[in-house]
């Protein structure tokens, strides 16, 4: 088949068809940061513009695994021979074949002598599947170009293993920041062992998230809502504060997008246990609805706590903090529950706490072309000016969903 080149934009939030316009090529290969695994081919480490074009296609293929492969990383692979694609694939489900294996299957004998472009360094260990390095060698692949180094103690080192076996290897091509932006939960978990946290806010042009305190206000349109549901499908849990839970009565499920492999847990930080037992998220059941977790203060009213448990919630006492509850303990509890990533959907007070304590790693800002004026509730509390935004960097180009714009920022180096 004739290969088409991917668009130049790099968006780690959503899968995009590999077809598109020509990709832009950076002027120089990004340097390897101190502490990174050295490139296996020190004599010829630079990736060509053509290499980067195919690697971008692999990246975009990998994003089709959003919500289906976690806690594994999203990975795509493209096999190219004589300037044409002979095979491609992506890691489509947790525990299933890796991207390289699927690409080799589609290529068949045409893989011999081809170049494999892989968004993540091929694994070199036998986990749920055999090592991809072995499959590439057995297929006779001549050259491997990979975007991100695999940081795993067991799975990493595939590039060096391939080079030792005589394969021409180029990688990692991407900077550490670019690699983390593509699979942030995977990299964060390996480094810290705690949940990766993203904060989502829908706001107006004058940075208001509702018409006033406690008022349910529709900010963005249906296109943006569908994207929010798609984002939810890739997280281990979705969390809101008690004020948002009472004002909006959300279900926190994935309904407007294909469901993920495991429905996200639904969490409320509710120090006083004020969530109504007949709240929508407690009424919503079925295979698409994850468990409900309510975090309360140790001295919350016992009768209200019992009513929440009787309604089906798992209640977790957490020490108080000046702003509500100790977020560090909340995240520790999330880890114990097996949650690797957390999407915070507000409201104002909870968002401010995550930002102030530097516990939010990514910010999704949906901006609607409307204003609410001075009576509206600000997206950021009055002390937001004291927050240090210097570390914020764009994680993806701005994108439109109907009339609404989505801006994505990564907030730290993790």
Tab-separated table of N, CA and C in Angstrom, residues 192-273:
chain	number	residue	atom	x	y	z
A	192	UNK	N	7.513	7.134	40.472
A	192	UNK	CA	7.044	7.545	41.794
A	192	UNK	C	6.166	6.522	42.502
A	193	UNK	N	5.507	5.633	41.754
A	193	UNK	CA	4.628	4.666	42.383
A	193	UNK	C	3.337	5.254	42.915
A	194	UNK	N	2.992	6.471	42.490
A	194	UNK	CA	1.765	7.142	42.927
A	194	UNK	C	0.904	7.474	41.706
A	195	UNK	N	-0.379	7.764	41.896
A	195	UNK	CA	-1.227	8.076	40.743
A	195	UNK	C	-0.791	9.352	40.034
A	196	UNK	N	-0.891	9.301	38.711
A	196	UNK	CA	-0.703	10.494	37.887
A	196	UNK	C	-2.031	11.249	37.886
A	197	UNK	N	-1.980	12.575	38.133
A	197	UNK	CA	-3.198	13.368	38.340
A	197	UNK	C	-3.340	14.414	37.237
A	198	UNK	N	-4.510	14.437	36.617
A	198	UNK	CA	-4.847	15.472	35.639
A	198	UNK	C	-6.056	16.245	36.148
A	199	UNK	N	-6.063	17.528	35.887
A	199	UNK	CA	-7.148	18.414	36.307
A	199	UNK	C	-7.871	18.926	35.072
A	200	UNK	N	-9.196	18.730	35.037
A	200	UNK	CA	-10.003	19.200	33.908
A	200	UNK	C	-10.929	20.311	34.382
A	201	UNK	N	-10.906	21.435	33.656
A	201	UNK	CA	-11.799	22.545	33.958
A	201	UNK	C	-12.455	23.024	32.669
A	202	UNK	N	-13.761	23.268	32.718
A	202	UNK	CA	-14.478	23.908	31.619
A	202	UNK	C	-14.789	25.329	32.056
A	203	UNK	N	-14.319	26.319	31.281
A	203	UNK	CA	-14.475	27.697	31.727
A	203	UNK	C	-14.785	28.613	30.546
A	204	UNK	N	-15.247	29.801	30.886
A	204	UNK	CA	-15.583	30.817	29.894
A	204	UNK	C	-14.346	31.643	29.547
A	205	UNK	N	-14.513	32.550	28.588
A	205	UNK	CA	-13.396	33.424	28.223
A	205	UNK	C	-12.951	34.298	29.378
A	206	UNK	N	-13.868	34.619	30.306
A	206	UNK	CA	-13.473	35.390	31.481
A	206	UNK	C	-13.186	34.485	32.669
A	207	UNK	N	-12.812	33.224	32.381
A	207	UNK	CA	-12.338	32.267	33.387
A	207	UNK	C	-13.352	32.009	34.496
A	208	UNK	N	-14.609	31.810	34.113
A	208	UNK	CA	-15.653	31.442	35.073
A	208	UNK	C	-16.093	30.013	34.793
A	209	UNK	N	-16.356	29.248	35.873
A	209	UNK	CA	-16.752	27.849	35.719
A	209	UNK	C	-18.231	27.630	36.023
A	210	UNK	N	-18.913	28.647	36.540
A	210	UNK	CA	-20.367	28.577	36.736
A	210	UNK	C	-20.888	29.992	36.927
A	211	UNK	N	-22.222	30.110	36.862
A	211	UNK	CA	-22.844	31.430	37.017
A	211	UNK	C	-22.748	31.938	38.440
A	212	UNK	N	-22.453	31.064	39.385
A	212	UNK	CA	-22.312	31.454	40.780
A	212	UNK	C	-22.106	30.227	41.637
A	213	UNK	N	-21.697	30.402	42.907
A	213	UNK	CA	-21.473	29.260	43.792
A	213	UNK	C	-22.716	28.385	43.902
A	214	UNK	N	-22.532	27.081	43.705
A	214	UNK	CA	-23.624	26.150	43.859
A	214	UNK	C	-24.602	26.095	42.705
A	215	UNK	N	-24.344	26.838	41.620
A	215	UNK	CA	-25.265	26.872	40.487
A	215	UNK	C	-24.751	25.965	39.366
A	216	UNK	N	-25.586	25.034	38.937
A	216	UNK	CA	-25.207	24.174	37.827
A	216	UNK	C	-25.298	24.979	36.537
A	217	UNK	N	-24.182	25.040	35.803
A	217	UNK	CA	-24.112	25.882	34.608
A	217	UNK	C	-23.445	25.118	33.478
A	218	UNK	N	-24.118	25.007	32.363
A	218	UNK	CA	-23.522	24.373	31.199
A	218	UNK	C	-22.562	25.357	30.538
A	219	UNK	N	-21.282	24.989	30.472
A	219	UNK	CA	-20.265	25.890	29.927
A	219	UNK	C	-19.949	25.530	28.481
A	220	UNK	N	-19.619	24.280	28.226
A	220	UNK	CA	-19.189	23.859	26.892
A	220	UNK	C	-20.291	23.067	26.192
A	221	UNK	N	-20.078	22.808	24.893
A	221	UNK	CA	-21.074	22.146	24.075
A	221	UNK	C	-20.913	20.636	24.036
A	222	UNK	N	-21.751	19.959	23.245
A	222	UNK	CA	-21.745	18.490	23.202
A	222	UNK	C	-20.453	17.896	22.661
A	223	UNK	N	-19.801	18.599	21.740
A	223	UNK	CA	-18.538	18.065	21.205
A	223	UNK	C	-17.478	17.981	22.301
A	224	UNK	N	-17.386	19.029	23.121
A	224	UNK	CA	-16.432	19.015	24.228
A	224	UNK	C	-16.821	17.965	25.260
A	225	UNK	N	-18.113	17.793	25.483
A	225	UNK	CA	-18.554	16.784	26.447
A	225	UNK	C	-18.139	15.385	25.999
A	226	UNK	N	-18.246	15.112	24.705
A	226	UNK	CA	-17.820	13.806	24.211
A	226	UNK	C	-16.327	13.589	24.422
A	227	UNK	N	-15.548	14.659	24.242
A	227	UNK	CA	-14.110	14.521	24.479
A	227	UNK	C	-13.813	14.269	25.950
A	228	UNK	N	-14.549	14.906	26.844
A	228	UNK	CA	-14.365	14.654	28.277
A	228	UNK	C	-14.653	13.191	28.592
A	229	UNK	N	-15.706	12.644	28.012
A	229	UNK	CA	-16.031	11.236	28.248
A	229	UNK	C	-14.952	10.325	27.686
A	230	UNK	N	-14.387	10.709	26.528
A	230	UNK	CA	-13.285	9.914	25.984
A	230	UNK	C	-12.078	9.966	26.910
A	231	UNK	N	-11.795	11.143	27.462
A	231	UNK	CA	-10.695	11.249	28.417
A	231	UNK	C	-10.942	10.364	29.628
A	232	UNK	N	-12.155	10.389	30.146
A	232	UNK	CA	-12.470	9.557	31.317
A	232	UNK	C	-12.135	8.089	31.087
A	233	UNK	N	-12.369	7.626	29.872
A	233	UNK	CA	-12.186	6.200	29.583
A	233	UNK	C	-10.751	5.737	29.783
A	234	UNK	N	-9.786	6.665	29.788
A	234	UNK	CA	-8.388	6.298	29.949
A	234	UNK	C	-7.849	6.502	31.346
A	235	UNK	N	-8.697	6.871	32.300
A	235	UNK	CA	-8.254	7.103	33.676
A	235	UNK	C	-8.755	6.009	34.601
A	236	UNK	N	-7.990	5.797	35.667
A	236	UNK	CA	-8.398	4.805	36.652
A	236	UNK	C	-9.505	5.279	37.552
A	237	UNK	N	-9.638	6.599	37.723
A	237	UNK	CA	-10.689	7.157	38.571
A	237	UNK	C	-10.964	8.582	38.161
A	238	UNK	N	-12.193	9.025	38.429
A	238	UNK	CA	-12.615	10.407	38.227
A	238	UNK	C	-13.060	10.934	39.582
A	239	UNK	N	-12.611	12.142	39.955
A	239	UNK	CA	-12.911	12.669	41.282
A	239	UNK	C	-13.473	14.076	41.185
A	240	UNK	N	-14.420	14.402	42.063
A	240	UNK	CA	-14.950	15.760	42.214
A	240	UNK	C	-15.036	16.075	43.697
A	241	UNK	N	-15.180	17.364	43.979
A	241	UNK	CA	-15.387	17.796	45.353
A	241	UNK	C	-16.858	17.691	45.740
A	242	UNK	N	-17.126	17.837	47.023
A	242	UNK	CA	-18.492	17.675	47.518
A	242	UNK	C	-19.420	18.753	46.966
A	243	UNK	N	-18.925	19.975	46.781
A	243	UNK	CA	-19.762	21.039	46.249
A	243	UNK	C	-20.215	20.748	44.829
A	244	UNK	N	-19.286	20.271	43.995
A	244	UNK	CA	-19.641	19.906	42.626
A	244	UNK	C	-20.607	18.725	42.604
A	245	UNK	N	-20.375	17.756	43.487
A	245	UNK	CA	-21.264	16.593	43.529
A	245	UNK	C	-22.690	17.000	43.878
A	246	UNK	N	-22.841	17.967	44.778
A	246	UNK	CA	-24.194	18.385	45.176
A	246	UNK	C	-24.822	19.302	44.124
A	247	UNK	N	-24.017	20.203	43.544
A	247	UNK	CA	-24.579	21.170	42.592
A	247	UNK	C	-24.893	20.536	41.243
A	248	UNK	N	-23.988	19.691	40.734
A	248	UNK	CA	-24.146	19.130	39.394
A	248	UNK	C	-24.782	17.742	39.391
A	249	UNK	N	-24.719	17.045	40.518
A	249	UNK	CA	-25.242	15.676	40.625
A	249	UNK	C	-24.754	14.824	39.456
A	250	UNK	N	-23.433	14.739	39.251
A	250	UNK	CA	-22.903	14.014	38.085
A	250	UNK	C	-22.931	12.503	38.289
A	251	UNK	N	-22.886	11.782	37.178
A	251	UNK	CA	-22.773	10.319	37.243
A	251	UNK	C	-21.317	9.865	37.146
A	252	UNK	N	-20.476	10.669	36.490
A	252	UNK	CA	-19.036	10.405	36.359
A	252	UNK	C	-18.753	9.097	35.623
A	253	UNK	N	-19.628	8.707	34.706
A	253	UNK	CA	-19.415	7.512	33.901
A	253	UNK	C	-19.011	7.905	32.482
A	254	UNK	N	-18.642	6.905	31.684
A	254	UNK	CA	-18.317	7.110	30.268
A	254	UNK	C	-19.542	6.696	29.457
A	255	UNK	N	-20.227	7.687	28.882
A	255	UNK	CA	-21.453	7.399	28.129
A	255	UNK	C	-21.391	7.920	26.697
A	256	UNK	N	-20.644	8.992	26.460
A	256	UNK	CA	-20.613	9.638	25.151
A	256	UNK	C	-19.387	9.251	24.341
A	257	UNK	N	-18.725	8.159	24.729
A	257	UNK	CA	-17.533	7.692	24.021
A	257	UNK	C	-17.431	6.190	24.240
A	258	UNK	N	-16.654	5.484	23.414
A	258	UNK	CA	-16.474	4.050	23.637
A	258	UNK	C	-15.903	3.799	25.031
A	259	UNK	N	-16.407	2.800	25.749
A	259	UNK	CA	-15.920	2.551	27.106
A	259	UNK	C	-14.493	2.045	27.113
A	260	UNK	N	-13.791	2.316	28.194
A	260	UNK	CA	-12.451	1.788	28.358
A	260	UNK	C	-12.493	0.341	28.814
A	261	UNK	N	-11.318	-0.242	28.960
A	261	UNK	CA	-11.221	-1.642	29.386
A	261	UNK	C	-11.850	-1.851	30.760
A	262	UNK	N	-11.610	-0.903	31.653
A	262	UNK	CA	-12.159	-0.964	33.010
A	262	UNK	C	-12.825	0.377	33.292
A	263	UNK	N	-14.098	0.391	33.719
A	263	UNK	CA	-14.731	1.681	34.011
A	263	UNK	C	-14.013	2.389	35.154
A	264	UNK	N	-13.815	3.705	35.041
A	264	UNK	CA	-13.103	4.420	36.112
A	264	UNK	C	-13.895	4.406	37.413
A	265	UNK	N	-13.175	4.300	38.504
A	265	UNK	CA	-13.810	4.473	39.812
A	265	UNK	C	-14.312	5.907	39.894
A	266	UNK	N	-15.369	6.107	40.671
A	266	UNK	CA	-15.975	7.435	40.800
A	266	UNK	C	-15.824	7.889	42.247
A	267	UNK	N	-15.174	9.036	42.423
A	267	UNK	CA	-14.756	9.466	43.755
A	267	UNK	C	-15.275	10.857	44.086
A	268	UNK	N	-15.597	11.043	45.370
A	268	UNK	CA	-16.030	12.345	45.870
A	268	UNK	C	-15.261	12.626	47.158
A	269	UNK	N	-14.658	13.818	47.236
A	269	UNK	CA	-14.052	14.269	48.484
A	269	UNK	C	-15.104	15.045	49.254
A	270	UNK	N	-15.596	14.456	50.337
A	270	UNK	CA	-16.778	14.945	51.046
A	270	UNK	C	-16.521	14.903	52.549
A	271	UNK	N	-15.769	15.872	53.073
A	271	UNK	CA	-15.357	15.804	54.489
A	271	UNK	C	-16.503	15.559	55.471
A	272	UNK	N	-17.654	16.179	55.240
A	272	UNK	CA	-18.760	16.077	56.206
A	272	UNK	C	-19.763	14.977	55.841
A	273	UNK	N	-19.469	14.176	54.818
A	273	UNK	CA	-20.377	13.102	54.383
A	273	UNK	C	-21.760	13.644	54.034
